[in-house]
Amino acid sequence: MAYRKTPAVQDRLAAAKDRLIQCATSVVADVGWANASVTAVAAAAGMSVGSVYQHFPSKGALAVEVFRRASAREVEVLGEVLRDGSGDAAERLACGVRVFARRALQHPGLAYALLAAPAEPALGEARSEFRRRYRAVFTDVVREGVAAGLFPQQDAEVTAAALTGAIGEVLVDPLSAPTGDAADHLVAELMAMSLRCAGAPSATTG
Amino acid sequence: MAYRKTPAVQDRLAAAKDRLIQCATSVVADVGWANASVTAVAAAAGMSVGSVYQHFPSKGALAVEVFRRASAREVEVLGEVLRDGSGDAAERLACGVRVFARRALQHPGLAYALLAAPAEPALGEARSEFRRRYRAVFTDVVREGVAAGLFPQQDAEVTAAALTGAIGEVLVDPLSAPTGDAADHLVAELMAMSLRCAGAPSATTG
DNA sequence: GTCTATAGTCTGATAGAC
DNA sequence: GTCTATCAGACTATAGAC
């Protein structure tokens, strides 16, 4: 008969699974989804291919989990800044964009994998959800700004989607990650563009 | 020894290749890149798998050609409106966005495949080029608007990239293609958002 | 028992014979 | 042009190490 796993065993399993996910994330950030074969991931995690399939039913499921964890972190960080930051809606929006951009520029491989890389088919749905969540957090700030008369009347959902796409596109294009002054310039322009996009008045003044 | 192909043969080959590309485009628009196997494409084109490889050296090459043709059409249409349309930069930008959006909403399957679908690894480069070209046409209008004092000072490249990403994201998300009034609303919001994004003054006024 | 290594099956891309 | 063989990579089954 089947015995319940002891806590110690459960912990060990969970730890191994965690490590597997982390290693897989590194591999993907390094070589992209296309080249992240199960064999390569297993090797990076120091385990056999068979063991990988003890943690995940398929390569796609592992990919989804890798994607979910990485993207959840980003959405969470952004959401905190947008919701709990200080200042009015425009200031929080600008701050959120800066944080998002800086994080992406620091981990370009991961950002590219999350935002734009040709991906496992299984990631289609996960990516959609990721974007929905980004929209949700942006939608809230935009709505707030409109309610406060800070932004003009607009469909907050559309603006939120636009911000999501715009920021992703700007950050991902130069596969060559800009550094130093170039990065600062990019972030500054991105913040200005986001404010204009929402219709913050300062945008047209300067 | 190898004889030069007669013109008649060349024409027949070119026609077959054309049909193959068109059929492949339909298949991709229907089932996405992931399910567009060479077998499926060959079947749709009424030829054998082996024949497909007489026209293209690899599946990736065929995918790139499908992508190139479809995206080139879109970029061209947009470019014409933005360059040769009537009115100032803001008016042409708004008009270009409307045209782009309407076309995408009419062919949602193809739009999704071009803009956002999980794709063949080989398409990574093609997609980058596609986006660079979008940026290029947007960059020109934005520059012109800035020069005319219509838009505020800004990095036109960044705004162009943002417009590319924003429009794509807004159009692609609701995999359920909006129809009738909903589509009109979406297009109108998209145009307003694009003008705000570039900093057109009317945007903050109403 | 759980992990590893390994050798198999299966699917789909690709090459080559016909 | 078609058909068949090969190859790669996802996935599975099994045997042995600890």
Coordinates of C-alpha atoms (C1' of nucleotides) in Angstrom, one line a residue:
Chain A
M1 CA 0.0 0.0 0.0
A2 CA 1.0 3.6 -0.4
Y3 CA 2.3 5.4 2.6
R4 CA 2.0 9.0 3.2
K5 CA 5.3 10.8 2.5
T6 CA 7.2 11.9 5.6
P7 CA 7.7 15.7 6.0
A8 CA 11.4 15.2 5.5
V9 CA 10.8 13.5 2.2
Q10 CA 8.3 16.2 1.1
D11 CA 10.8 18.9 1.9
R12 CA 13.5 17.2 0.0
L13 CA 11.2 16.8 -3.0
A14 CA 10.1 20.4 -2.8
A15 CA 13.7 21.6 -2.6
A16 CA 14.7 19.5 -5.6
K17 CA 11.8 20.8 -7.6
D18 CA 12.7 24.4 -6.6
R19 CA 16.3 23.9 -7.7
L20 CA 15.1 22.4 -10.9
I21 CA 13.0 25.4 -11.7
Q22 CA 15.7 27.8 -10.8
C23 CA 18.2 26.0 -13.0
A24 CA 15.7 25.8 -15.8
T25 CA 15.2 29.6 -15.5
S26 CA 18.9 30.2 -15.9
V27 CA 19.1 27.9 -18.9
V28 CA 16.2 29.7 -20.6
A29 CA 17.7 33.1 -19.8
D30 CA 21.0 32.0 -21.3
V31 CA 20.0 30.1 -24.4
G32 CA 16.3 30.8 -24.9
W33 CA 13.3 28.5 -24.9
A34 CA 14.2 26.9 -28.2
N35 CA 17.6 25.5 -27.0
A36 CA 16.5 24.7 -23.5
S37 CA 16.1 20.9 -24.1
V38 CA 15.0 18.7 -21.3
T39 CA 18.5 17.1 -21.4
A40 CA 20.2 20.5 -21.1
V41 CA 18.0 21.5 -18.2
A42 CA 18.5 18.2 -16.4
A43 CA 22.2 18.5 -16.8
A44 CA 22.2 22.1 -15.4
A45 CA 20.2 20.9 -12.4
G46 CA 22.6 17.9 -11.9
M47 CA 19.8 15.4 -12.3
S48 CA 18.8 12.8 -14.8
V49 CA 16.1 13.3 -17.4
G50 CA 13.9 10.8 -15.7
S51 CA 14.0 12.8 -12.5
V52 CA 12.8 15.9 -14.3
Y53 CA 9.7 13.9 -15.2
Q54 CA 9.1 13.0 -11.6
H55 CA 8.5 16.7 -10.9
F56 CA 6.7 17.7 -14.1
P57 CA 4.5 15.7 -16.4
S58 CA 5.9 17.4 -19.5
K59 CA 8.4 19.8 -20.8
G60 CA 5.7 22.3 -21.4
A61 CA 4.5 22.1 -17.8
L62 CA 8.0 22.9 -16.6
A63 CA 8.2 25.8 -19.0
V64 CA 5.0 27.2 -17.7
E65 CA 6.2 27.0 -14.2
V66 CA 9.4 28.7 -15.0
F67 CA 7.5 31.4 -16.8
R68 CA 4.9 31.8 -14.0
R69 CA 7.5 32.2 -11.3
A70 CA 9.6 34.7 -13.1
S71 CA 6.7 36.8 -14.3
A72 CA 4.9 36.7 -11.0
R73 CA 7.9 38.3 -9.4
E74 CA 7.9 41.1 -11.9
V75 CA 4.2 41.8 -11.7
E76 CA 4.3 41.8 -7.9
V77 CA 7.1 44.3 -7.8
L78 CA 5.4 46.6 -10.2
G79 CA 2.0 46.2 -8.5
E80 CA 3.5 47.2 -5.2
V81 CA 5.1 50.4 -6.6
L82 CA 1.9 51.3 -8.4
R83 CA -0.4 50.6 -5.5
D84 CA 1.6 51.4 -2.4
G85 CA 4.1 54.0 -3.7
S86 CA 3.9 57.6 -2.6
G87 CA 2.6 60.5 -4.6
D88 CA -0.3 60.9 -7.1
A89 CA -1.2 58.5 -9.9
A90 CA 1.2 60.1 -12.3
E91 CA 4.1 60.0 -9.9
R92 CA 3.5 56.4 -9.1
L93 CA 3.1 55.4 -12.7
A94 CA 6.4 57.1 -13.6
C95 CA 8.1 55.3 -10.6
G96 CA 6.6 52.0 -11.6
V97 CA 7.9 52.3 -15.1
R98 CA 11.3 53.1 -13.9
V99 CA 11.4 50.1 -11.6
F100 CA 10.1 47.8 -14.3
A101 CA 12.6 49.1 -16.8
R102 CA 15.6 48.9 -14.5
R103 CA 14.8 45.4 -13.6
A104 CA 14.5 44.4 -17.2
L105 CA 17.7 46.1 -18.2
Q106 CA 19.5 44.3 -15.4
H107 CA 18.3 40.9 -16.6
P108 CA 18.0 41.2 -20.3
G109 CA 18.0 37.5 -21.1
L110 CA 15.1 36.8 -18.7
A111 CA 13.2 39.9 -19.9
Y112 CA 13.5 38.8 -23.5
A113 CA 12.4 35.3 -22.6
L114 CA 9.4 36.6 -20.8
L115 CA 8.4 39.4 -23.1
A116 CA 9.2 38.5 -26.6
A117 CA 11.2 35.4 -27.3
P118 CA 9.8 32.7 -29.6
A119 CA 8.5 30.3 -27.0
E120 CA 7.1 26.9 -26.3
P121 CA 3.6 26.6 -27.6
A122 CA 2.5 25.8 -24.1
L123 CA 3.5 29.3 -23.0
G124 CA 0.8 31.0 -25.1
E125 CA -1.7 30.9 -22.3
A126 CA 0.8 31.7 -19.6
R127 CA 1.9 34.8 -21.5
S128 CA -1.6 36.0 -21.9
E129 CA -2.3 35.7 -18.2
F130 CA 1.0 37.5 -17.5
R131 CA -0.1 40.4 -19.7
R132 CA -3.6 40.4 -18.2
R133 CA -2.1 40.9 -14.8
Y134 CA 0.1 43.7 -16.0
R135 CA -2.9 45.4 -17.5
A136 CA -4.8 45.0 -14.3
V137 CA -2.2 46.8 -12.2
F138 CA -1.8 49.6 -14.8
T139 CA -5.6 49.9 -15.2
D140 CA -5.9 50.7 -11.5
V141 CA -3.5 53.6 -11.6
V142 CA -4.9 55.0 -14.8
R143 CA -8.4 54.8 -13.4
E144 CA -7.3 56.6 -10.3
G145 CA -5.6 59.3 -12.3
V146 CA -8.7 59.8 -14.4
A147 CA -10.9 60.0 -11.3
A148 CA -8.6 62.6 -9.8
G149 CA -8.8 64.6 -13.0
L150 CA -5.1 64.1 -13.5
F151 CA -5.5 62.2 -16.7
P152 CA -8.2 62.9 -19.4
Q153 CA -11.2 60.7 -20.0
Q154 CA -10.1 57.4 -21.6
D155 CA -10.7 53.7 -21.6
A156 CA -8.3 52.7 -18.8
E157 CA -8.1 49.1 -20.1
V158 CA -6.9 50.2 -23.5
T159 CA -4.3 52.5 -22.0
A160 CA -3.1 49.8 -19.6
A161 CA -2.7 47.4 -22.5
A162 CA -0.9 50.0 -24.5
L163 CA 1.5 50.7 -21.6
T164 CA 2.2 47.0 -21.2
G165 CA 3.0 46.6 -24.9
A166 CA 4.9 49.9 -25.2
I167 CA 7.2 49.3 -22.3
G168 CA 7.9 45.7 -23.3
E169 CA 8.6 46.7 -26.9
V170 CA 10.9 49.5 -26.0
L171 CA 12.9 47.4 -23.5
V172 CA 13.2 44.3 -25.6
D173 CA 14.2 45.6 -29.0
P174 CA 17.8 46.6 -28.5
L175 CA 18.9 43.1 -27.8
S176 CA 22.1 44.8 -27.0
A177 CA 21.3 46.0 -23.5
P178 CA 22.2 49.7 -23.2
T179 CA 24.4 50.6 -20.3
G180 CA 25.2 53.6 -18.3
D181 CA 24.1 56.9 -19.8
A182 CA 22.2 55.1 -22.6
A183 CA 20.2 53.1 -20.1
D184 CA 19.4 56.2 -18.1
H185 CA 18.3 58.0 -21.2
L186 CA 16.1 55.1 -22.3
V187 CA 14.5 54.9 -18.8
A188 CA 13.8 58.6 -18.8
E189 CA 12.3 58.6 -22.2
L190 CA 10.2 55.6 -21.3
M191 CA 8.8 57.4 -18.2
A192 CA 8.0 60.5 -20.2
M193 CA 6.3 58.4 -22.9
S194 CA 4.2 56.5 -20.4
L195 CA 3.0 59.8 -18.8
R196 CA 2.1 61.2 -22.2
C197 CA 0.4 57.9 -23.0
A198 CA -1.9 58.3 -20.0
G199 CA -2.3 62.0 -20.8
A200 CA -0.5 63.5 -17.8
P201 CA -0.5 67.2 -18.4
S202 CA 3.2 67.7 -17.7
A203 CA 4.0 65.6 -20.7
T204 CA 3.0 68.2 -23.2
T205 CA 4.5 71.0 -21.3
G206 CA 7.9 69.6 -21.3
Chain B
M1 CA 25.0 18.2 -67.7
A2 CA 22.5 20.6 -66.2
Y3 CA 20.2 22.4 -68.6
R4 CA 18.7 25.8 -67.9
K5 CA 15.1 25.6 -67.0
T6 CA 12.7 26.8 -69.7
P7 CA 10.6 29.9 -68.9
A8 CA 7.5 27.8 -68.8
V9 CA 9.0 25.5 -66.2
Q10 CA 10.2 28.5 -64.2
D11 CA 6.7 30.0 -64.2
R12 CA 5.1 26.7 -63.1
L13 CA 7.6 26.4 -60.3
A14 CA 7.1 30.0 -59.2
A15 CA 3.3 29.6 -59.3
A16 CA 3.5 26.4 -57.2
K17 CA 5.8 28.1 -54.7
D18 CA 3.4 31.0 -54.5
R19 CA 0.4 28.7 -53.8
L20 CA 2.5 26.9 -51.2
I21 CA 3.2 30.2 -49.4
Q22 CA -0.5 31.2 -49.5
C23 CA -1.7 27.9 -48.2
A24 CA 0.9 27.9 -45.5
T25 CA -0.3 31.4 -44.5
S26 CA -3.8 30.2 -44.2
V27 CA -2.8 27.2 -42.1
V28 CA -0.8 29.4 -39.8
A29 CA -3.6 31.9 -39.4
D30 CA -6.0 29.0 -38.6
V31 CA -4.0 26.8 -36.3
G32 CA -0.9 28.8 -35.3
W33 CA 2.8 28.2 -35.9
A34 CA 3.0 25.3 -33.4
N35 CA 0.4 23.2 -35.2
A36 CA 1.5 24.1 -38.7
S37 CA 3.5 21.0 -39.4
V38 CA 5.1 20.5 -42.8
T39 CA 2.7 17.6 -43.3
A40 CA -0.3 19.8 -42.6
V41 CA 0.9 22.6 -44.9
A42 CA 1.7 20.1 -47.7
A43 CA -1.7 18.6 -47.4
A44 CA -3.3 22.1 -47.6
A45 CA -1.4 22.9 -50.7
G46 CA -2.2 19.5 -52.2
M47 CA 1.4 18.4 -52.5
S48 CA 3.6 15.9 -50.8
V49 CA 6.0 16.7 -48.0
G50 CA 9.0 16.1 -50.3
S51 CA 7.7 18.7 -52.7
V52 CA 7.7 21.3 -50.0
Y53 CA 11.4 20.8 -49.7
Q54 CA 11.9 21.4 -53.3
H55 CA 10.8 25.0 -52.8
F56 CA 12.3 25.6 -49.4
P57 CA 15.4 24.2 -47.7
S58 CA 13.7 24.0 -44.3
K59 CA 10.5 24.5 -42.4
G60 CA 12.0 27.5 -40.8
A61 CA 12.7 29.1 -44.2
L62 CA 9.1 28.6 -45.3
A63 CA 7.9 30.1 -42.0
V64 CA 10.2 33.1 -42.5
E65 CA 8.8 33.6 -46.0
V66 CA 5.2 33.4 -44.9
F67 CA 6.0 35.9 -42.1
R68 CA 7.8 38.2 -44.4
R69 CA 5.1 38.4 -47.1
A70 CA 2.3 39.0 -44.6
S71 CA 4.2 41.5 -42.5
A72 CA 5.6 43.4 -45.5
R73 CA 2.1 44.0 -46.8
E74 CA 1.1 45.5 -43.4
V75 CA 4.1 47.7 -43.1
E76 CA 3.7 48.9 -46.6
V77 CA 0.1 49.9 -46.1
L78 CA 0.9 51.7 -42.9
G79 CA 3.9 53.4 -44.4
E80 CA 1.9 54.7 -47.3
V81 CA -0.7 56.2 -45.0
L82 CA 1.9 57.7 -42.7
R83 CA 4.0 59.2 -45.5
D84 CA 1.6 60.0 -48.3
G85 CA -1.6 60.7 -46.4
S86 CA -3.0 64.2 -46.1
G87 CA -2.9 66.5 -43.1
D88 CA -0.3 67.2 -40.5
A89 CA 1.7 64.6 -38.6
A90 CA -0.9 64.1 -36.0
E91 CA -3.7 63.5 -38.5
R92 CA -1.6 61.1 -40.5
L93 CA -0.6 59.2 -37.3
A94 CA -4.2 58.8 -36.3
C95 CA -5.2 57.7 -39.7
G96 CA -2.4 55.2 -39.9
V97 CA -3.4 53.7 -36.5
R98 CA -7.0 53.4 -37.7
V99 CA -6.0 51.6 -40.9
F100 CA -3.6 49.3 -39.0
A101 CA -6.2 48.5 -36.4
R102 CA -9.0 47.8 -38.9
R103 CA -6.9 45.5 -40.9
A104 CA -5.8 43.6 -37.8
L105 CA -9.4 43.3 -36.6
Q106 CA -10.5 41.9 -39.9
H107 CA -7.8 39.2 -39.9
P108 CA -7.4 38.4 -36.2
G109 CA -5.8 35.0 -36.8
L110 CA -3.1 36.4 -39.0
A111 CA -2.6 39.4 -36.8
Y112 CA -2.1 37.2 -33.8
A113 CA 0.4 35.0 -35.7
L114 CA 2.4 38.1 -36.8
L115 CA 2.3 40.0 -33.5
A116 CA 2.2 37.7 -30.6
A117 CA 1.8 34.0 -31.2
P118 CA 4.4 31.5 -29.8
A119 CA 6.5 31.0 -32.9
E120 CA 9.1 29.0 -34.7
P121 CA 12.5 29.8 -33.4
A122 CA 13.5 30.8 -36.9
L123 CA 11.0 33.7 -36.8
G124 CA 12.9 35.5 -34.0
E125 CA 15.0 37.5 -36.4
A126 CA 12.2 38.0 -38.9
R127 CA 10.0 39.4 -36.2
S128 CA 12.7 41.7 -35.0
E129 CA 13.1 43.1 -38.5
F130 CA 9.3 43.5 -38.9
R131 CA 9.3 45.6 -35.7
R132 CA 12.3 47.6 -36.8
R133 CA 10.4 48.5 -40.0
Y134 CA 7.3 49.5 -38.0
R135 CA 9.5 51.7 -35.9
A136 CA 11.1 53.3 -38.9
V137 CA 7.8 54.4 -40.4
F138 CA 6.5 55.6 -37.0
T139 CA 9.8 57.4 -36.3
D140 CA 9.4 59.5 -39.4
V141 CA 6.0 60.9 -38.5
V142 CA 7.0 61.5 -34.9
R143 CA 10.1 63.3 -36.0
E144 CA 8.1 65.4 -38.4
G145 CA 5.6 66.3 -35.7
V146 CA 8.3 67.3 -33.3
A147 CA 10.0 69.4 -36.0
A148 CA 6.7 71.1 -36.7
G149 CA 6.3 71.9 -33.0
L150 CA 3.2 69.7 -33.0
F151 CA 4.7 67.2 -30.6
P152 CA 6.9 67.9 -27.6
Q153 CA 10.6 67.1 -27.6
Q154 CA 11.2 63.4 -27.3
D155 CA 13.3 60.5 -28.5
A156 CA 11.3 59.6 -31.7
E157 CA 12.8 56.1 -31.7
V158 CA 11.5 55.3 -28.3
T159 CA 8.0 56.7 -29.1
A160 CA 8.0 54.7 -32.3
A161 CA 8.8 51.5 -30.5
A162 CA 6.2 52.3 -27.9
L163 CA 3.6 52.8 -30.5
T164 CA 4.5 49.6 -32.2
G165 CA 4.2 47.6 -29.0
A166 CA 1.2 49.5 -27.7
I167 CA -0.9 49.0 -30.8
G168 CA 0.1 45.4 -31.1
E169 CA -0.7 44.6 -27.5
V170 CA -4.1 46.3 -27.6
L171 CA -5.2 44.6 -30.8
V172 CA -4.0 41.1 -29.9
D173 CA -5.2 40.7 -26.4
P174 CA -8.8 40.1 -26.8
L175 CA -8.3 37.0 -28.7
S176 CA -12.0 37.3 -29.1
A177 CA -12.2 39.8 -31.9
P178 CA -14.5 42.6 -31.0
T179 CA -17.2 43.4 -33.5
G180 CA -19.4 46.4 -34.5
D181 CA -19.6 49.1 -31.9
A182 CA -17.0 47.4 -29.7
A183 CA -14.5 47.4 -32.5
D184 CA -15.3 51.1 -33.3
H185 CA -14.7 52.0 -29.7
L186 CA -11.4 50.1 -29.6
V187 CA -10.1 51.8 -32.7
A188 CA -11.2 55.2 -31.4
E189 CA -9.5 54.7 -28.1
L190 CA -6.4 53.4 -29.8
M191 CA -6.2 56.5 -32.0
A192 CA -6.6 58.8 -29.0
M193 CA -4.0 56.8 -27.0
S194 CA -1.5 57.0 -29.9
L195 CA -1.9 60.8 -30.2
R196 CA -1.4 61.2 -26.4
C197 CA 1.6 58.9 -26.6
A198 CA 3.3 61.2 -29.2
G199 CA 2.2 64.2 -27.1
A200 CA -0.3 65.7 -29.5
P201 CA -1.9 68.6 -27.7
S202 CA -5.5 67.7 -28.5
A203 CA -5.0 64.6 -26.5
T204 CA -5.0 66.3 -23.1
T205 CA -7.7 68.7 -24.0
G206 CA -10.3 66.0 -24.8
Chain C
dG1 C1' 12.2 4.0 -2.2
dT2 C1' 14.3 7.4 -4.7
dC3 C1' 17.7 8.7 -8.0
dT4 C1' 20.7 7.6 -12.1
dA5 C1' 21.8 5.8 -16.4
dT6 C1' 20.4 3.9 -20.4
dA7 C1' 18.0 2.2 -23.9
dG8 C1' 14.1 2.2 -26.0
dT9 C1' 9.3 4.4 -28.5
dC10 C1' 7.0 8.0 -31.0
dT11 C1' 6.5 12.2 -33.7
dG12 C1' 7.9 15.3 -36.9
dA13 C1' 11.7 17.5 -39.8
dT14 C1' 14.9 16.4 -43.3
dA15 C1' 17.5 13.8 -47.0
dG16 C1' 17.6 10.8 -50.6
dA17 C1' 16.1 7.0 -53.6
dC18 C1' 12.8 6.1 -57.1
Chain D
dG1 C1' 6.6 14.7 -58.2
dT2 C1' 6.0 10.6 -54.3
dC3 C1' 7.7 7.4 -50.8
dT4 C1' 10.9 5.7 -47.5
dA5 C1' 15.0 6.1 -44.4
dT6 C1' 17.2 8.7 -41.1
dC7 C1' 17.8 11.8 -37.2
dA8 C1' 16.6 14.7 -33.2
dG9 C1' 14.3 15.4 -29.2
dA10 C1' 10.3 14.5 -26.1
dC11 C1' 8.9 11.0 -23.4
dT12 C1' 8.9 6.1 -21.2
dA13 C1' 10.4 1.7 -19.1
dT14 C1' 13.8 -0.8 -16.7
dA15 C1' 17.8 -2.1 -14.2
dG16 C1' 20.9 -1.1 -10.8
dA17 C1' 23.3 2.3 -7.0
dC18 C1' 22.7 4.3 -2.5

